[in-house]
Coordinates of C-alpha atoms and ligand atoms in Angstrom, one line a residue:
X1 CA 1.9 -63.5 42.4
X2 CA 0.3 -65.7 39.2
X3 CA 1.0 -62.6 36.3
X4 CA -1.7 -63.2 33.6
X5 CA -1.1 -65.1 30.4
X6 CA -1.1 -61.6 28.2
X7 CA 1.9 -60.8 30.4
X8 CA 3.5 -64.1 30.0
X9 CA 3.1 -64.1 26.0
X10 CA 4.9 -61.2 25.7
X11 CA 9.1 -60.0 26.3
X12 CA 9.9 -56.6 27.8
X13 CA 11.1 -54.2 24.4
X14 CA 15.1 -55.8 23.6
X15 CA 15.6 -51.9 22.6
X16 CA 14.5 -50.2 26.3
X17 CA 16.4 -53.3 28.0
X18 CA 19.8 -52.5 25.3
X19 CA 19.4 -48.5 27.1
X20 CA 18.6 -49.8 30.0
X21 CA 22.5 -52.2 30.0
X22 CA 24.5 -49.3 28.2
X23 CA 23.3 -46.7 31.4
X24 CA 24.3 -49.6 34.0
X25 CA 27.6 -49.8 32.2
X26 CA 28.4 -46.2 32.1
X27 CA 27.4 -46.0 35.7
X28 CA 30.5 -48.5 36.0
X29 CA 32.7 -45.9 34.4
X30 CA 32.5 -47.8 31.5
X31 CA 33.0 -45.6 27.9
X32 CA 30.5 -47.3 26.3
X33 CA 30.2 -45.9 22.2
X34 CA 26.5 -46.1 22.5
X35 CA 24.3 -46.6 19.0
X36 CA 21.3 -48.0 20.9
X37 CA 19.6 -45.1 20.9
X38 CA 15.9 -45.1 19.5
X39 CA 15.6 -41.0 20.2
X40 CA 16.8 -37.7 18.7
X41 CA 20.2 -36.4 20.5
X42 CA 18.9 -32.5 20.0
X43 CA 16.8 -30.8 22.2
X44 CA 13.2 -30.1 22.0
X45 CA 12.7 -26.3 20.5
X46 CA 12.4 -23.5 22.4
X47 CA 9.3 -22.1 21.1
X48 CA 7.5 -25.8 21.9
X49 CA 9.5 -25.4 25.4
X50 CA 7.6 -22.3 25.8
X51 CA 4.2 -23.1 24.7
X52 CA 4.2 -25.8 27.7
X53 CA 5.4 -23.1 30.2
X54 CA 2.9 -20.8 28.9
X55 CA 0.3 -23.5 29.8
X56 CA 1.7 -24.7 33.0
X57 CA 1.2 -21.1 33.7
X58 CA -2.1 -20.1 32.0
X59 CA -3.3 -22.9 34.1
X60 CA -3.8 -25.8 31.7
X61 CA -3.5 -28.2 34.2
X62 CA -6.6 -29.6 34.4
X63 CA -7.7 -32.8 32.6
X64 CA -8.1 -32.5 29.1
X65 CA -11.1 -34.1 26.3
X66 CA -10.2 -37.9 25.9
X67 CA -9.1 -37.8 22.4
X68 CA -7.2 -34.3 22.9
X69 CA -7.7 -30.5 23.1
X70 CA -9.5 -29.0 20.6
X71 CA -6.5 -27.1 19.6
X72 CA -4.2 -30.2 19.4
X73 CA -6.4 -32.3 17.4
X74 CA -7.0 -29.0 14.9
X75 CA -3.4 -29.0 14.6
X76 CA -3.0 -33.1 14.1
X77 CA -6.0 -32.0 11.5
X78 CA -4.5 -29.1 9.6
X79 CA -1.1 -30.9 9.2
X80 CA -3.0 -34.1 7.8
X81 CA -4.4 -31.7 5.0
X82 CA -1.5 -29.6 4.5
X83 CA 1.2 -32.5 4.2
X84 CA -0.8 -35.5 2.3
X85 CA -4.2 -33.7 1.3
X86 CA -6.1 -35.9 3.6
X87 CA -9.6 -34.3 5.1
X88 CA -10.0 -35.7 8.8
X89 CA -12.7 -34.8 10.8
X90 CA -12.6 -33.7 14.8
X91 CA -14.2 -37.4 15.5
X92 CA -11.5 -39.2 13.0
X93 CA -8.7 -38.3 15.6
X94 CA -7.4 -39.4 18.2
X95 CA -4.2 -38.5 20.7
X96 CA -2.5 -40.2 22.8
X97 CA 0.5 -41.0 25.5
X98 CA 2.9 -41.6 22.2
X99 CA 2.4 -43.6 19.1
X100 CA 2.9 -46.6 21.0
X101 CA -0.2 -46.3 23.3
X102 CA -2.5 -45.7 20.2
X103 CA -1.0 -48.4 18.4
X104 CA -1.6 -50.8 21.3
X105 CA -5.2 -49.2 21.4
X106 CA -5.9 -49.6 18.1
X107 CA -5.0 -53.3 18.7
X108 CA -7.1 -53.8 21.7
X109 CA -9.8 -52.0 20.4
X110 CA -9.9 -54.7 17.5
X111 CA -8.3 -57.9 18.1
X112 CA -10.0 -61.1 19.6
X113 CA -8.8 -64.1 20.3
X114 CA -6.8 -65.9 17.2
X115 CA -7.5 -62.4 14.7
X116 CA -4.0 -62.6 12.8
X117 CA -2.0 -59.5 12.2
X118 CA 0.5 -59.5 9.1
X119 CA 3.7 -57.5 10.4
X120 CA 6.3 -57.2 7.7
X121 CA 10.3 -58.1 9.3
X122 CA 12.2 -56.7 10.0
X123 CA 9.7 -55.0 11.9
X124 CA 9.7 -52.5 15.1
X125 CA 10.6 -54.8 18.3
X126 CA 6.6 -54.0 19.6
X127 CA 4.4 -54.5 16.9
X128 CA 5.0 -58.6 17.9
X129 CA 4.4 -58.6 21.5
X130 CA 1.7 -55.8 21.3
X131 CA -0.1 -58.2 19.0
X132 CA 0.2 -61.1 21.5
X133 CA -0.5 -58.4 24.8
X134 CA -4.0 -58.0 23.1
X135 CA -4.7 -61.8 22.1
X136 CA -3.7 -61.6 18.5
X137 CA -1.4 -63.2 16.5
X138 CA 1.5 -61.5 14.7
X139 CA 2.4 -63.3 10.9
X140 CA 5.7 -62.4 10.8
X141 CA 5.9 -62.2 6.8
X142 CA 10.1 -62.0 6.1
X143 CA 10.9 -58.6 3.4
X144 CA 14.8 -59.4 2.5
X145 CA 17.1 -56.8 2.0
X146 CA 17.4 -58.0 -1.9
X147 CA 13.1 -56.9 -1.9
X148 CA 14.6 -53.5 -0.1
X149 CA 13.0 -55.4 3.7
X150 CA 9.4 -54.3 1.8
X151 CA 6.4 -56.1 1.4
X152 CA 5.6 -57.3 -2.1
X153 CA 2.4 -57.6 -3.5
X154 CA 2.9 -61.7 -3.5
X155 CA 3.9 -61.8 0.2
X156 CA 0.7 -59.8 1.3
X157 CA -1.0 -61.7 -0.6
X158 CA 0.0 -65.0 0.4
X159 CA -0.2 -63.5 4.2
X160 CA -3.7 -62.9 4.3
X161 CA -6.4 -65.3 5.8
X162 CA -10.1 -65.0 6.9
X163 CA -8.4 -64.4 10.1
X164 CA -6.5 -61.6 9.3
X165 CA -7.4 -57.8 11.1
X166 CA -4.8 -56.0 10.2
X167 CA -1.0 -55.2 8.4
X168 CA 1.0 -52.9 9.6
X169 CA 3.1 -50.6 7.6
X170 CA 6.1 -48.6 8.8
X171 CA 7.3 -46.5 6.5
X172 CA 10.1 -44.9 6.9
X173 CA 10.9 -48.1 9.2
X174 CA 12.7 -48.8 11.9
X175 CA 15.2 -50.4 12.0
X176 CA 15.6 -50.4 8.1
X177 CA 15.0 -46.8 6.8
X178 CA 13.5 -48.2 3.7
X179 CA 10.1 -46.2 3.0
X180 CA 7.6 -47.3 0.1
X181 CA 7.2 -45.4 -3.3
X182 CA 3.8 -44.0 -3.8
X183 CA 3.9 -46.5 -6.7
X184 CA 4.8 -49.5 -4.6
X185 CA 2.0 -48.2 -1.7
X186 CA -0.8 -48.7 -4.7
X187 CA 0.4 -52.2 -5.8
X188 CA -0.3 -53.2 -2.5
X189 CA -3.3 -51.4 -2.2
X190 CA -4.5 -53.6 -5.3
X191 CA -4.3 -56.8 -3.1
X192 CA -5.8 -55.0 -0.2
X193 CA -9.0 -54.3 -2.3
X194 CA -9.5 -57.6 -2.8
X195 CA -10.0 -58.3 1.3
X196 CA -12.3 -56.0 2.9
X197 CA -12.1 -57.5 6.2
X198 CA -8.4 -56.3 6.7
X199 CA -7.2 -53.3 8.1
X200 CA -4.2 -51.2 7.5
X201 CA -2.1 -49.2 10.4
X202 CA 0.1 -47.1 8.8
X203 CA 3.1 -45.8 11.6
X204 CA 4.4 -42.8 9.9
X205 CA 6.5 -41.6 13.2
X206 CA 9.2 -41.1 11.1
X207 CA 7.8 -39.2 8.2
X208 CA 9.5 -35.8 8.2
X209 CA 12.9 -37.7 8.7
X210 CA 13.6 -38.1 5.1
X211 CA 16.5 -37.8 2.8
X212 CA 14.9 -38.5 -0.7
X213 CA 13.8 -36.6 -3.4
X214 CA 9.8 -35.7 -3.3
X215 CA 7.9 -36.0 0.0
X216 CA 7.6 -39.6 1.6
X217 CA 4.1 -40.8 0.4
X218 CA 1.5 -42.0 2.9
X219 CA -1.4 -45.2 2.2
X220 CA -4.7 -43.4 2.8
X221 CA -3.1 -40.3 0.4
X222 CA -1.8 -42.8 -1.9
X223 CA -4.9 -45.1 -2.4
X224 CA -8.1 -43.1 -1.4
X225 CA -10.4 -46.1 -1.9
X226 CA -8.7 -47.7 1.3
X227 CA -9.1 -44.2 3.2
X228 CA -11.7 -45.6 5.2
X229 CA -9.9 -49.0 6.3
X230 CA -6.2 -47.1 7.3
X231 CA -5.6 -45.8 10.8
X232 CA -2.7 -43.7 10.2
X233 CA -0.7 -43.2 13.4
X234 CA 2.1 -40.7 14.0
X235 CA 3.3 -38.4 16.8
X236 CA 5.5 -35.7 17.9
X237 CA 8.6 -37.8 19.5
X238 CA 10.7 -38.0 16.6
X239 CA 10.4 -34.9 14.6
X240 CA 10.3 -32.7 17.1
X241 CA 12.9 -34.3 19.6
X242 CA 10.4 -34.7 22.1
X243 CA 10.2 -38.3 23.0
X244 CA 9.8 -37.9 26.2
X245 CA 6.6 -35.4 26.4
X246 CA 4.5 -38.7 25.3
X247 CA 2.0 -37.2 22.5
X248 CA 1.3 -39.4 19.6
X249 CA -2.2 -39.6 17.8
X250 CA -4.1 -41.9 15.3
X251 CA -6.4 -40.2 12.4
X252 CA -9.2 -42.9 11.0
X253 CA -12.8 -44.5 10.7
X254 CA -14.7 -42.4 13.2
X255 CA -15.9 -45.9 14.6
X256 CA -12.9 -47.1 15.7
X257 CA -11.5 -43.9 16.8
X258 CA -14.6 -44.1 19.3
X259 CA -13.4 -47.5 20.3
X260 CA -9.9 -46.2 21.1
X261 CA -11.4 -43.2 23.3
X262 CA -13.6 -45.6 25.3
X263 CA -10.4 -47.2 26.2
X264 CA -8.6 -44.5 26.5
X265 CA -11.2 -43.0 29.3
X266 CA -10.5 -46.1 31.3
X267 CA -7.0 -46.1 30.6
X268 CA -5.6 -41.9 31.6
X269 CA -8.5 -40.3 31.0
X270 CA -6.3 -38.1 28.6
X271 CA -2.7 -37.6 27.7
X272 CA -1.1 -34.4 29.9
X273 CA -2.3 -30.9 29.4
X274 CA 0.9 -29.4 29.1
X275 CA 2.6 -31.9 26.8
X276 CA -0.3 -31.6 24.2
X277 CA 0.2 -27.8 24.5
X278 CA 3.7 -28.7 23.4
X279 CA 2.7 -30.7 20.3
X280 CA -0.1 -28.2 19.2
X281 CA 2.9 -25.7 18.8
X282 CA 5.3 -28.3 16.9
X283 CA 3.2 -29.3 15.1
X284 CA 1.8 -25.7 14.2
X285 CA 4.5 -23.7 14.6
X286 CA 7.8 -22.9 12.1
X287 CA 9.2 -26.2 10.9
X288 CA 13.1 -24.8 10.7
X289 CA 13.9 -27.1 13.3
X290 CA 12.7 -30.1 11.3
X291 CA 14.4 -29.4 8.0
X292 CA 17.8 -28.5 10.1
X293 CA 17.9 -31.5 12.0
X294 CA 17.1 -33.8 8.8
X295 CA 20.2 -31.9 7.4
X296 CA 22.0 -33.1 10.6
X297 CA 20.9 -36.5 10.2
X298 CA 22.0 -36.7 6.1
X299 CA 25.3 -35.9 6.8
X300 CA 25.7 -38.9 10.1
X301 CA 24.0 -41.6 7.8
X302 CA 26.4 -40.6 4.9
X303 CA 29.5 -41.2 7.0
X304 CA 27.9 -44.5 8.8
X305 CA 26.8 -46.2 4.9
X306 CA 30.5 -45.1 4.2
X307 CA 32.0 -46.3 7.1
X308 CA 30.4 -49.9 7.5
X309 CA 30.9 -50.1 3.4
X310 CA 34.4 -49.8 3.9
X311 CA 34.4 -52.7 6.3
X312 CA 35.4 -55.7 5.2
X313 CA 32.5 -58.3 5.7
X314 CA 29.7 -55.6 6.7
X315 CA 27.5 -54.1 4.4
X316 CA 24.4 -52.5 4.6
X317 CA 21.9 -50.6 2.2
X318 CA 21.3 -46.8 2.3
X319 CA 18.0 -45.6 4.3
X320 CA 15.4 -43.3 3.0
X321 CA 14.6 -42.2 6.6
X322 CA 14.3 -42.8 10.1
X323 CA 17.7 -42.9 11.6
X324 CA 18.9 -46.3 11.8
X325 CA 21.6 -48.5 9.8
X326 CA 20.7 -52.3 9.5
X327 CA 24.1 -53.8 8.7
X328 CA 24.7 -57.4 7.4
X329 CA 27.2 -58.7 9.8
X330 CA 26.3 -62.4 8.2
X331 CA 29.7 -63.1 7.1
X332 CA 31.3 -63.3 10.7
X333 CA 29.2 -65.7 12.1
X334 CA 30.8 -69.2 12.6
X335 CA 34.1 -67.1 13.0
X336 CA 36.0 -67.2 16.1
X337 CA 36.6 -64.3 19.0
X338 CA 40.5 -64.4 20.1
X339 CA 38.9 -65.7 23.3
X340 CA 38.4 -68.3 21.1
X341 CA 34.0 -68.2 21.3
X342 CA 32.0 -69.0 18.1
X343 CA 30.1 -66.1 16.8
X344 CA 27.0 -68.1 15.8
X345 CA 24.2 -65.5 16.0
X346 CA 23.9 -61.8 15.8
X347 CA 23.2 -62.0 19.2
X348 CA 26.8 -63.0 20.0
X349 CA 28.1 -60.7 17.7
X350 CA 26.7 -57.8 18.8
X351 CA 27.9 -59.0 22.3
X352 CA 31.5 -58.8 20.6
X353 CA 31.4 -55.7 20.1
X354 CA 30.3 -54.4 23.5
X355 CA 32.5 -56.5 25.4
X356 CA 35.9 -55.8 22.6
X357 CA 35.6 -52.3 21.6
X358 CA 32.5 -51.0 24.1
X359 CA 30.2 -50.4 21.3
X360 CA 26.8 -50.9 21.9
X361 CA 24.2 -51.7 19.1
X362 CA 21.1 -53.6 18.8
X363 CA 21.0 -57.1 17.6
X364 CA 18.6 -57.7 14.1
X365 CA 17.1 -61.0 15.9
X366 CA 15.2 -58.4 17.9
X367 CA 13.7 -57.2 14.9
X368 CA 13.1 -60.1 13.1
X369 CA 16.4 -59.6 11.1
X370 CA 18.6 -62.3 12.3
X371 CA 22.3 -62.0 10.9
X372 CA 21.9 -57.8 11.0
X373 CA 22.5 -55.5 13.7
X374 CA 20.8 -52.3 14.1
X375 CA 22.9 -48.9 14.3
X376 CA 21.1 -45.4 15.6
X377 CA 22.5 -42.1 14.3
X378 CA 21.1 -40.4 16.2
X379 CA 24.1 -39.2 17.9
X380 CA 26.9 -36.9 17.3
X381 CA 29.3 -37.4 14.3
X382 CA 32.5 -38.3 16.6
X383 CA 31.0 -40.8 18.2
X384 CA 29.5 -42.1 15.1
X385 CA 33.1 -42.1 13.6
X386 CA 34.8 -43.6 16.6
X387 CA 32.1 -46.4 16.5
X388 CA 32.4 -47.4 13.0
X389 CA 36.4 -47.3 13.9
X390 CA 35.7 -49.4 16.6
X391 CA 33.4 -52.0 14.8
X392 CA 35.7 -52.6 12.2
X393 CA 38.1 -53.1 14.8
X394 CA 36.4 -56.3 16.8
X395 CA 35.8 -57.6 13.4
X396 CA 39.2 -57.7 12.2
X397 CA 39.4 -59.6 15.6
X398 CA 37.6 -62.7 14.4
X399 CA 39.4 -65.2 12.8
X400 CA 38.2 -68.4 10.6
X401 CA 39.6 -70.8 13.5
X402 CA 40.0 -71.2 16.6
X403 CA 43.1 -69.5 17.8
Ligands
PLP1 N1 6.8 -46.5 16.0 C1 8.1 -46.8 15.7 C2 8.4 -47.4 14.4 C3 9.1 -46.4 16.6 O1 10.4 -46.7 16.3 C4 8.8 -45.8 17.8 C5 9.8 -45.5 18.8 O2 10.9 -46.0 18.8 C6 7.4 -45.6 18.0 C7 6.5 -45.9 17.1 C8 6.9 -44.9 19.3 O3 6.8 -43.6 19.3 P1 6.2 -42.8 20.5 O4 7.4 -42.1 21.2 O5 5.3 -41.7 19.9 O6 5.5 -43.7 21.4

């Protein structure tokens, strides 16, 4: 079979394919210290448990509006005003089968062949390859860690072409944590002004995982004269631990929105009943669960930054959300493995550490970061501890020669 050339332009997502080698190597028998995952380690909360049950037996099986149940988008609605004092209308929102399947909509809803899309690295393994899946082109524009891996006024503005649709913004952002000031949101809102033809899509999935003072800020609350030109896009899978009930949604211009649901009618007709049942509660119901599991979280990326910082070689900058690490590991490459293998990419050394001390992390190339590697915390404290034990161990394995 000839697979077309959207499916040939694109990789399968390095962070499903990391899960996907750490579960064939515990069903070795392997003990594999596992910091892949991309997902919350708690369970989803009862009461949002319940509100699915309840539906599954009120009988809210059936097929459901395209963008949503009435009740679900009210809720996407009320939580827009409540947490950034943003005024959506019913036709402004849309829900989906997670963020990532109204991201990709959004994208093939709007991109033609050649439209450029500026993606700030390190950036989220999809935004590339969802770019290219839709006929775009991703300009990869490099944020270093000395900028804080954000976008600066000057490197939007140097990004932008006639051809560009879109930049995306992920803030808090995987795999860095760093998250943009209100103040640094409006600096780049000043350049965006200046080009009307571009779009912003804001991916707040990590918003209410935050460890800063004062509320993380959000572009269209930030800049209201860009209100109309920002699809904000968020969803229930992180905040709520429920990744894999697959609700996410996207609030912005009505137009577009009405693009998405065309697809969308073509695509599922409509994300499941019962899960969207589910997210109307989180996202309605009592938040303790949130602020709980962010006190969790505080406490894991604490001991990681203070782990990896007492390592000699690694380093890595403290995040403002999300749950990831992004450690510098540039130090040990060219070094040597007592095998006697050159570590010459972060690639190789994230394959040290599997294969010397069974510790599985991502590798920054994946996310445009080349000489990082990503760690999750989102897992428990021991392992956490054990890991960082363990990484410092394979690197006090590589030596400046050959041995
Ligand atoms: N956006 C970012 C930055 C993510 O890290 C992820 C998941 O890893 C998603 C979106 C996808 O979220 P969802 O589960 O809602 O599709």
């Amino acid at each position: 079979m000839t697979t077309a050339k959207r499916v040939r332009r694109i990789n399968p997502s390095p962070s499903v394919a990391a899960a996907q080698r750490v579960r064939e190597l515990k069903s070795r028998g392997l003990a594999i210290h596992d910091l892949t995952v991309g997902e919350p380690d708690f369970d989803t909360p009862e009461h949002v448990k319940a509100a699915a049950i309840r539906a599954i037996e009120s009988g809210e099986t059936k097929y459901t509006p395209v963008n949503g149940t009435p009740a679900l988008r009210a809720a996407i609605i009320d939580r827009l005003r409540r947490r950034h004092g943003l005024n959506y209308t019913d036709a402004q929102i849309t829900v989906g089968g997670g963020a990532k399947q109204v991201i990709f909509l959004a994208l093939t809803a709007t991109l033609d062949e050649g439209d450029e899309v500026v993606i700030p690295a390190p950036y989220w393994v999809s935004y590339p390859d969802m770019v290219r899946a839709n006929d775009g082109t991703p300009v990869i524009v490099d944020c270093p860690e000395a900028d804080g891996f954000k976008l600066t006024p000057d490197r939007l503005r140097a990004a932008l072409t006639e051809r560009t649709r879109w930049i995306v913004l992920n803030s808090p952002g995987n795999p860095t944590g760093a998250a943009y000031t209100t103040g640094e949101l409006r600096s780049l809102a000043e350049v965006l002004l200046e080009h009307p033809q571009v779009r912003v899509l804001t991916d707040e999935i990590y918003d209410e995982i935050w460890y800063d003072d004062g509320e993380h800020s959000s572009l269209a609350a930030a800049e209201p004269r860009l209100v109309d030109r920002v699809f904000l896009t968020n969803g229930v899978s992180k905040t709520y631990a429920m990744t894999g009930w697959r609700i996410g949604y996207g609030a912005g211009p009505a137009d577009l929105v009405a693009a998405i649901n065309t697809l969308q009618s073509q695509l599922s007709s409509c994300p499941s009943s019962i899960s969207q049942a589910a997210a109307a509660a989180a996202l309605g119901g009592p938040q303790d669960f949130v602020l709980e599991s962010v006190d969790v979280y505080r406490t894991r990326r604490d001991t990681v930054v203070k782990l990896i910082g007492e390592t000699p070689g690694l380093s890595c900058a403290t995040p403002s959300g999300a749950f990831y690490v992004l450690v510098d590991c540039r130090p040990y490459l060219g070094r040597f493995t007592p095998a006697g293998t050159r570590i010459e990419t972060d690639e190789d050394f994230a394959r040290h550490l599997l294969e010397d001390q069974q510790v599985a992390v991502i590798h920054g190339s994946a996310y445009g970061a080349p000489g990082y590697f990503r760690i999750s915390f989102a897992t428990s404290l021991e392992i956490l501890t054990e890991a960082c034990a363990r990484i410092a161990a394979a690197c006090a394995t590589l030596s400046e020669r050959p041995s």
